[in-house]
mmCIF file of C-alpha atoms in Angstrom:
data_model
loop_
_atom_site.group_PDB
_atom_site.id
_atom_site.type_symbol
_atom_site.label_atom_id
_atom_site.label_comp_id
_atom_site.label_asym_id
_atom_site.label_seq_id
_atom_site.Cartn_x
_atom_site.Cartn_y
_atom_site.Cartn_z
ATOM 1 C CA UNK A 245 122.136 36.967 155.611
ATOM 2 C CA UNK A 246 119.534 36.884 153.063
ATOM 3 C CA UNK A 247 120.135 34.820 150.097
ATOM 4 C CA UNK A 248 118.929 34.445 146.520
ATOM 5 C CA UNK A 249 117.557 31.179 147.520
ATOM 6 C CA UNK A 250 115.474 32.900 150.391
ATOM 7 C CA UNK A 251 113.785 35.451 148.099
ATOM 8 C CA UNK A 252 113.528 33.820 144.861
ATOM 9 C CA UNK A 253 110.530 32.724 143.096
ATOM 10 C CA UNK A 254 111.007 28.755 142.792
ATOM 11 C CA UNK A 255 109.874 26.481 140.146
ATOM 12 C CA UNK A 256 110.461 28.766 137.234
ATOM 13 C CA UNK A 257 109.529 27.473 133.796
ATOM 14 C CA UNK A 258 111.665 27.985 130.885
ATOM 15 C CA UNK A 259 110.685 28.497 127.255
ATOM 16 C CA UNK A 260 112.769 26.091 124.763
ATOM 17 C CA UNK A 261 115.175 27.902 122.494
ATOM 18 C CA UNK A 262 113.426 26.018 119.543
ATOM 19 C CA UNK A 263 109.890 27.171 120.702
ATOM 20 C CA UNK A 264 108.196 30.205 118.985
ATOM 21 C CA UNK A 265 107.740 33.676 120.621
ATOM 22 C CA UNK A 266 104.088 33.259 120.093
ATOM 23 C CA UNK A 267 104.205 30.046 122.517
ATOM 24 C CA UNK A 268 106.376 32.108 124.934
ATOM 25 C CA UNK A 269 103.881 34.943 124.866
ATOM 26 C CA UNK A 270 101.076 32.464 125.695
ATOM 27 C CA UNK A 271 103.044 30.819 128.548
ATOM 28 C CA UNK A 272 103.758 34.330 129.930
ATOM 29 C CA UNK A 273 99.877 35.049 129.850
ATOM 30 C CA UNK A 274 99.180 31.788 131.451
ATOM 31 C CA UNK A 275 101.914 32.180 134.126
ATOM 32 C CA UNK A 276 101.139 35.881 134.731
ATOM 33 C CA UNK A 277 104.858 36.762 134.237
ATOM 34 C CA UNK A 278 106.810 39.302 132.174
ATOM 35 C CA UNK A 279 109.865 37.260 131.457
ATOM 36 C CA UNK A 280 110.938 33.550 130.835
ATOM 37 C CA UNK A 281 114.284 32.022 130.917
ATOM 38 C CA UNK A 282 115.237 30.551 127.569
ATOM 39 C CA UNK A 283 116.735 26.990 127.882
ATOM 40 C CA UNK A 284 118.426 24.949 125.253
ATOM 41 C CA UNK A 285 117.841 21.357 124.436
ATOM 42 C CA UNK A 286 120.799 20.712 126.837
ATOM 43 C CA UNK A 287 118.738 22.112 129.653
ATOM 44 C CA UNK A 288 121.253 25.115 129.716
ATOM 45 C CA UNK A 289 120.177 28.574 130.246
ATOM 46 C CA UNK A 290 120.617 30.633 126.976
ATOM 47 C CA UNK A 291 119.112 33.930 128.104
ATOM 48 C CA UNK A 292 115.910 35.913 129.224
ATOM 49 C CA UNK A 293 113.129 36.655 127.221
ATOM 50 C CA UNK A 294 110.778 39.679 128.246
ATOM 51 C CA UNK A 295 107.605 41.004 127.206
ATOM 52 C CA UNK A 296 109.414 44.015 125.977
ATOM 53 C CA UNK A 297 111.659 41.962 123.874
ATOM 54 C CA UNK A 298 108.545 40.538 122.003
ATOM 55 C CA UNK A 299 107.181 43.908 121.602
ATOM 56 C CA UNK A 300 110.153 45.629 120.434
ATOM 57 C CA UNK A 301 112.434 42.991 118.824
ATOM 58 C CA UNK A 302 109.728 40.838 117.127
ATOM 59 C CA UNK A 303 106.381 42.816 116.740
ATOM 60 C CA UNK A 304 108.030 46.098 116.387
ATOM 61 C CA UNK A 305 110.623 44.869 113.841
ATOM 62 C CA UNK A 306 107.766 43.203 111.742
ATOM 63 C CA UNK A 307 108.736 39.602 112.453
ATOM 64 C CA UNK A 308 106.074 37.023 112.816
ATOM 65 C CA UNK A 309 105.988 35.601 116.428
ATOM 66 C CA UNK A 310 104.692 32.333 115.075
ATOM 67 C CA UNK A 311 107.787 32.053 113.067
ATOM 68 C CA UNK A 312 110.492 33.310 115.203
ATOM 69 C CA UNK A 313 112.124 31.068 117.714
ATOM 70 C CA UNK A 314 112.878 32.293 121.363
ATOM 71 C CA UNK A 315 116.485 31.320 120.891
ATOM 72 C CA UNK A 316 116.950 33.951 118.332
ATOM 73 C CA UNK A 317 116.351 36.671 120.944
ATOM 74 C CA UNK A 318 118.945 35.189 123.390
ATOM 75 C CA UNK A 319 121.755 37.556 123.485
ATOM 76 C CA UNK A 320 125.352 36.459 124.743
ATOM 77 C CA UNK A 321 125.596 34.918 128.168
ATOM 78 C CA UNK A 322 122.713 35.089 130.474
ATOM 79 C CA UNK A 323 123.433 37.213 133.731
ATOM 80 C CA UNK A 324 122.618 35.091 136.530
ATOM 81 C CA UNK A 325 123.066 34.882 140.425
ATOM 82 C CA UNK A 326 123.899 31.919 142.673
ATOM 83 C CA UNK A 327 121.562 30.491 145.118
ATOM 84 C CA UNK A 328 123.641 31.299 147.886
ATOM 85 C CA UNK A 329 124.615 34.892 146.884
ATOM 86 C CA UNK A 330 123.383 37.475 149.326
ATOM 87 C CA UNK A 331 120.982 40.472 148.597
ATOM 88 C CA UNK A 332 123.739 42.830 148.448
ATOM 89 C CA UNK A 333 125.419 40.784 145.545
ATOM 90 C CA UNK A 334 121.941 40.526 143.856
ATOM 91 C CA UNK A 335 121.684 44.210 143.958
ATOM 92 C CA UNK A 336 125.142 44.830 142.657
ATOM 93 C CA UNK A 337 124.668 42.373 139.845
ATOM 94 C CA UNK A 338 121.295 43.953 138.854
ATOM 95 C CA UNK A 339 122.907 47.354 139.047
ATOM 96 C CA UNK A 340 125.784 46.737 136.937
ATOM 97 C CA UNK A 341 124.073 44.714 134.386
ATOM 98 C CA UNK A 342 120.909 46.932 134.318
ATOM 99 C CA UNK A 343 118.615 43.942 134.739
ATOM 100 C CA UNK A 344 115.384 43.638 136.875
ATOM 101 C CA UNK A 345 115.197 39.901 136.779
ATOM 102 C CA UNK A 346 117.974 37.403 137.486
ATOM 103 C CA UNK A 347 117.753 33.705 136.959
ATOM 104 C CA UNK A 348 118.842 31.918 140.152
ATOM 105 C CA UNK A 349 121.569 29.022 139.575
ATOM 106 C CA UNK A 350 122.513 26.219 141.805
ATOM 107 C CA UNK A 351 125.477 24.644 140.452
ATOM 108 C CA UNK A 352 124.169 24.301 136.725
ATOM 109 C CA UNK A 353 120.684 24.013 137.506
ATOM 110 C CA UNK A 354 118.115 26.849 137.149
ATOM 111 C CA UNK A 355 116.251 26.938 140.501
ATOM 112 C CA UNK A 356 114.255 30.228 140.320
ATOM 113 C CA UNK A 357 114.088 33.847 139.600
ATOM 114 C CA UNK A 358 114.868 36.923 141.563
ATOM 115 C CA UNK A 359 112.901 40.132 140.504
ATOM 116 C CA UNK A 360 113.637 43.712 141.516
ATOM 117 C CA UNK A 361 110.675 43.456 143.724
ATOM 118 C CA UNK A 362 111.786 40.589 145.556
ATOM 119 C CA UNK A 363 115.265 42.179 146.303
ATOM 120 C CA UNK A 364 113.560 45.585 147.441
ATOM 121 C CA UNK A 365 111.539 43.638 149.950
ATOM 122 C CA UNK A 366 114.750 42.044 151.333
ATOM 123 C CA UNK A 367 117.041 45.179 151.431
ATOM 124 C CA UNK A 368 116.962 47.981 154.191
ATOM 125 C CA UNK A 369 115.071 51.066 152.940
ATOM 126 C CA UNK A 370 117.867 53.263 151.999
ATOM 127 C CA UNK A 371 119.290 50.574 149.790
ATOM 128 C CA UNK A 372 116.061 49.893 147.967
ATOM 129 C CA UNK A 373 116.185 53.640 146.735
ATOM 130 C CA UNK A 374 119.441 53.005 145.584
ATOM 131 C CA UNK A 375 118.485 49.889 143.508
ATOM 132 C CA UNK A 376 115.566 51.514 142.001
ATOM 133 C CA UNK A 377 117.488 54.678 140.965
ATOM 134 C CA UNK A 378 120.221 52.559 139.571
ATOM 135 C CA UNK A 379 117.819 50.549 137.395
ATOM 136 C CA UNK A 380 115.642 53.300 136.560
ATOM 137 C CA UNK A 381 118.376 55.762 134.825
ATOM 138 C CA UNK A 382 120.516 55.215 131.595
#
């Protein structure tokens, strides 16, 4: 059984909820990633910030990324997956919540990120098509 821990990218960095979106964008550029978990001062996951969020919710809305905190873009409770959950559960969670990246939690600790591509590599071919179709339609 392939688990989230087996396929995740470990060592995930957070953007602090009180850090600016501009700082987040620079961190994304440095790390070569399109999303960062938003963590509070209590080290708890507050949400995910994507490059699309920055474009649509900040730049497109006329907000200043140097004056907008990442925490302002956290929406509700973050969708996560357990480190020991299997690839099928990851696929079901991504599909039901229409997300392409899931923070991986071990207890209360953020231990990594599973992206759509990670799951696609771990699933048998027919299921990969199902995942891509489910995430690509509205």
